[in-house]
Amino acid sequence: MKSYSITDVGQIRSMNEDVVFASDIPVGNLPNLFVVADGMGGHKAGDFASKFALEVLLENIRGNREFNPVKIIRNAIEDANSRILKEAADHECMSGMGTTIVLATIVGHYAYVANVGDSRLYLIHNQDITQITKDHSLVEEMVRIGEISRDDARNHPDKNIITRALGAVKDVEVDFFDIRLVPGDILLLCSDGLTNMVSDDKIRDAILTGETLEDAGKKLIFMANDNGGKDNIGVVLAKPDTKEVEVC
């Protein structure tokens, strides 16, 4: 397994509310783990929410004796959601805080993916890039019902309004996906600070032309900043070794 993670404050914001995590080695009973979280909330609350969510997530996963990756991930996300809500209730300055989260673990031939919010996971397969997760956002809902086009969504004034987040409601709804991987596949997890600044095609090209995952990750950060860097940027890239996903 090879991976690389990087986050950047961008060109406009003074605080970085994105957190990233990448472990090629086991975390609890998960063989590896990759996470991006994008916090929201006033006066450091978003910064706290994303970091706290990751902290709780890791603590929960490390203590979970379950072996089913989906059950492990679901329990950890639900725990993080509950504890963010409690922190917000206990501290007035944290009221209204929340965070998106997208995470993945690769087990054998499969990647198991979960997301809440509009941070995304993409699969780069051969020469193609495919968004696996679905944004939980107002604009995405408008696209789904045909109210606006995909092109119009990129610059819509309400594109940052999300419809799901950790810390929003007691019973968080988590989307799960599983992807069969083949040799050469790469996973990209990222916050909207990348996808709002760089098109999917240019993201794909940067990853495919990068000499290493580190080179590709740094290139994505540069491109987002070069296009305005209007938000924090979080990027995680993961590529299984050929032997880990080779077809039997």
Coordinates of C-alpha atoms in Angstrom, one line a residue:
M1 CA 0.0 0.0 0.0
K2 CA 1.2 3.5 -0.8
S3 CA -0.5 6.7 0.4
Y4 CA 0.0 10.4 0.8
S5 CA -2.0 13.0 2.7
I6 CA -1.7 16.8 2.7
T7 CA -3.8 19.8 3.7
D8 CA -3.4 23.5 3.1
V9 CA -5.2 26.6 4.5
G10 CA -5.7 28.0 1.0
Q11 CA -5.4 31.7 -0.1
I12 CA -8.3 33.3 1.7
R13 CA -9.0 31.6 5.0
S14 CA -6.9 32.3 8.1
M15 CA -7.6 29.0 9.8
N16 CA -7.4 25.4 8.4
E17 CA -10.6 23.5 9.3
D18 CA -9.7 20.5 7.1
V19 CA -8.0 17.5 8.7
V20 CA -6.6 14.5 6.8
F21 CA -5.4 11.1 8.0
A22 CA -3.7 8.2 6.2
S23 CA -2.5 4.9 7.7
D24 CA -1.1 2.1 5.5
I25 CA -0.9 -0.1 8.6
P26 CA -3.8 -1.5 10.7
V27 CA -6.0 0.8 12.8
G28 CA -7.7 -1.5 15.2
N29 CA -9.2 -4.3 13.1
L30 CA -9.1 -2.3 9.9
P31 CA -6.0 -3.1 7.8
N32 CA -5.6 0.6 6.8
L33 CA -7.6 3.8 7.0
F34 CA -7.9 7.0 5.0
V35 CA -9.9 10.1 6.2
V36 CA -10.8 13.6 5.2
A37 CA -12.9 15.9 7.4
D38 CA -14.0 19.5 6.7
G39 CA -15.2 21.4 9.7
M40 CA -17.7 24.2 9.9
G41 CA -18.8 26.6 12.6
G42 CA -17.8 30.0 13.9
H43 CA -14.7 31.0 16.0
K44 CA -12.6 27.9 15.9
A45 CA -15.6 25.6 16.3
G46 CA -15.2 24.1 12.8
D47 CA -11.5 23.6 13.5
F48 CA -12.4 21.7 16.7
A49 CA -15.2 19.7 15.1
S50 CA -13.1 18.2 12.4
K51 CA -10.1 17.4 14.6
F52 CA -12.4 16.0 17.4
A53 CA -14.3 13.9 14.9
L54 CA -11.0 12.3 13.7
E55 CA -9.9 11.8 17.3
V56 CA -13.1 10.1 18.3
L57 CA -13.2 8.0 15.1
L58 CA -9.7 6.6 15.7
E59 CA -10.3 6.0 19.4
N60 CA -13.5 4.1 18.6
I61 CA -12.0 2.0 15.7
R62 CA -9.0 1.0 17.9
G63 CA -11.3 -0.2 20.6
N64 CA -13.8 -2.0 18.4
R65 CA -13.5 -5.9 18.4
E66 CA -15.8 -6.2 15.4
F67 CA -14.3 -7.6 12.2
N68 CA -16.9 -6.3 9.6
P69 CA -15.4 -3.1 8.2
V70 CA -18.8 -1.5 7.5
K71 CA -20.0 -2.1 11.1
I72 CA -16.7 -0.8 12.5
I73 CA -17.0 2.4 10.4
R74 CA -20.7 3.0 11.1
N75 CA -20.2 2.7 14.8
A76 CA -17.2 5.1 14.8
I77 CA -19.1 7.7 12.7
E78 CA -22.1 7.5 14.9
D79 CA -20.0 7.8 18.0
A80 CA -18.2 10.9 16.6
N81 CA -21.6 12.4 15.7
S82 CA -22.9 11.9 19.3
R83 CA -19.9 13.3 20.9
I84 CA -19.8 16.4 18.7
L85 CA -23.4 17.1 19.6
K86 CA -22.5 16.7 23.3
E87 CA -19.6 19.1 23.1
A88 CA -21.8 21.6 21.3
A89 CA -24.4 21.3 24.0
D90 CA -21.9 21.6 26.8
H91 CA -20.0 24.6 25.4
E92 CA -22.0 27.6 24.0
C93 CA -19.1 28.7 21.9
M94 CA -19.2 25.4 20.0
S95 CA -23.0 25.6 19.2
G96 CA -23.8 24.8 15.6
M97 CA -20.4 23.2 14.9
G98 CA -20.1 20.2 12.6
T99 CA -18.0 18.5 10.0
T100 CA -18.2 16.5 6.9
I101 CA -16.3 13.2 6.7
V102 CA -15.3 10.8 4.0
L103 CA -13.3 7.7 4.8
A104 CA -12.1 4.5 3.2
T105 CA -10.4 1.2 4.1
I106 CA -9.1 -1.3 1.6
V107 CA -9.7 -4.9 2.5
G108 CA -8.4 -7.4 -0.1
H109 CA -9.9 -6.6 -3.5
Y110 CA -12.4 -4.0 -2.1
A111 CA -12.5 -0.5 -0.8
Y112 CA -15.2 0.2 1.7
V113 CA -16.2 3.9 1.7
A114 CA -18.4 6.0 3.9
N115 CA -19.4 9.7 3.7
V116 CA -21.4 12.3 5.3
G117 CA -21.5 15.8 3.7
D118 CA -19.8 17.0 0.5
S119 CA -16.2 15.8 1.0
R120 CA -15.7 13.3 -1.8
L121 CA -14.0 10.0 -2.8
Y122 CA -13.0 9.4 -6.4
L123 CA -11.7 6.3 -8.1
I124 CA -9.0 6.8 -10.8
H125 CA -9.2 3.7 -13.0
N126 CA -7.2 3.4 -16.2
Q127 CA -7.6 6.9 -17.7
D128 CA -10.9 7.7 -16.1
I129 CA -12.0 9.5 -12.9
T130 CA -15.3 8.6 -11.2
Q131 CA -16.9 10.3 -8.2
I132 CA -18.0 7.4 -6.0
T133 CA -19.6 9.4 -3.1
K134 CA -22.6 11.6 -3.6
D135 CA -22.6 15.1 -2.2
H136 CA -25.1 15.8 0.6
S137 CA -25.7 19.4 -0.5
L138 CA -28.5 21.6 -1.5
V139 CA -27.1 22.1 -5.0
E140 CA -26.6 18.4 -5.5
E141 CA -30.2 17.8 -4.7
M142 CA -31.1 20.4 -7.2
V143 CA -29.0 18.6 -9.9
R144 CA -30.6 15.3 -9.0
I145 CA -34.2 16.6 -9.5
G146 CA -33.2 18.4 -12.7
E147 CA -33.6 21.9 -11.4
I148 CA -30.1 22.9 -12.5
S149 CA -27.4 21.4 -14.7
R150 CA -24.1 19.9 -13.5
D151 CA -22.3 22.8 -15.1
D152 CA -24.4 25.4 -13.4
A153 CA -23.8 23.6 -10.0
R154 CA -20.1 24.4 -10.1
N155 CA -20.7 28.1 -9.7
H156 CA -24.1 28.2 -7.9
P157 CA -24.2 30.7 -5.0
D158 CA -25.6 28.0 -2.7
K159 CA -23.0 25.3 -3.5
N160 CA -21.6 25.4 0.1
I161 CA -24.9 24.6 1.8
I162 CA -24.7 21.0 2.9
T163 CA -27.7 18.8 3.9
R164 CA -25.8 16.3 6.1
A165 CA -23.0 16.7 8.6
L166 CA -21.6 15.2 11.8
G167 CA -23.0 17.3 14.6
A168 CA -26.2 18.3 12.7
V169 CA -28.8 15.8 14.0
K170 CA -28.9 13.0 16.6
D171 CA -29.4 10.2 14.1
V172 CA -26.7 10.7 11.4
E173 CA -27.4 9.1 8.0
V174 CA -24.2 7.6 6.5
D175 CA -23.8 6.6 2.9
F176 CA -21.7 3.4 2.2
F177 CA -20.1 2.2 -1.0
D178 CA -17.9 -0.7 -1.9
I179 CA -15.6 -0.7 -4.9
R180 CA -13.8 -3.7 -6.4
L181 CA -10.2 -2.6 -7.1
V182 CA -7.8 -3.8 -9.8
P183 CA -4.1 -3.2 -10.2
G184 CA -3.3 0.4 -10.9
D185 CA -6.4 1.9 -9.3
I186 CA -6.0 5.0 -7.1
L187 CA -8.3 6.5 -4.5
L188 CA -8.6 10.2 -3.9
L189 CA -10.4 11.6 -0.9
C190 CA -10.7 15.3 -0.8
S191 CA -12.6 18.3 0.6
D192 CA -14.6 20.8 -1.5
G193 CA -11.6 23.2 -1.3
L194 CA -10.2 21.1 -4.1
T195 CA -13.2 20.2 -6.1
N196 CA -14.6 23.8 -6.1
M197 CA -11.3 25.0 -7.5
V198 CA -10.2 22.3 -9.9
S199 CA -12.3 20.3 -12.4
D200 CA -12.5 16.5 -12.3
D201 CA -10.6 16.2 -15.6
K202 CA -7.7 18.3 -14.3
I203 CA -7.6 16.4 -11.0
R204 CA -7.4 13.2 -13.0
D205 CA -4.6 14.5 -15.2
A206 CA -2.6 15.7 -12.2
I207 CA -2.8 12.3 -10.5
L208 CA -2.0 10.3 -13.7
T209 CA 1.0 12.5 -14.5
G210 CA 2.4 12.6 -11.0
E211 CA 5.6 10.7 -10.7
T212 CA 4.6 9.7 -7.1
L213 CA 1.5 10.1 -5.0
E214 CA 3.3 12.9 -3.1
D215 CA 4.0 14.7 -6.4
A216 CA 0.4 14.3 -7.4
G217 CA -0.9 15.5 -4.0
K218 CA 1.3 18.6 -4.0
K219 CA 0.3 19.4 -7.5
L220 CA -3.4 19.3 -6.6
I221 CA -2.8 21.7 -3.7
F222 CA -0.9 24.0 -6.0
M223 CA -3.7 24.0 -8.7
A224 CA -6.4 24.7 -6.1
N225 CA -4.4 27.7 -4.8
D226 CA -3.5 28.8 -8.2
N227 CA -7.2 29.0 -9.1
G228 CA -8.0 31.1 -6.1
G229 CA -7.7 28.9 -3.1
K230 CA -11.0 30.1 -1.7
D231 CA -11.2 27.4 0.9
N232 CA -9.0 25.0 2.9
I233 CA -7.9 22.0 0.9
G234 CA -7.6 18.4 2.1
V235 CA -6.2 15.6 -0.1
V236 CA -5.5 11.9 0.6
L237 CA -4.3 9.6 -2.1
A238 CA -4.1 5.8 -1.7
K239 CA -2.8 3.1 -4.1
P240 CA -2.8 -0.6 -3.2
D241 CA 0.3 -2.6 -4.2
T242 CA -0.4 -4.8 -7.3
K243 CA -0.2 -8.0 -5.2
E244 CA -2.8 -6.6 -2.8
V245 CA -5.5 -6.5 -5.5
E246 CA -4.3 -8.7 -8.2
V247 CA -6.9 -10.9 -9.8
C248 CA -6.7 -14.5 -8.8

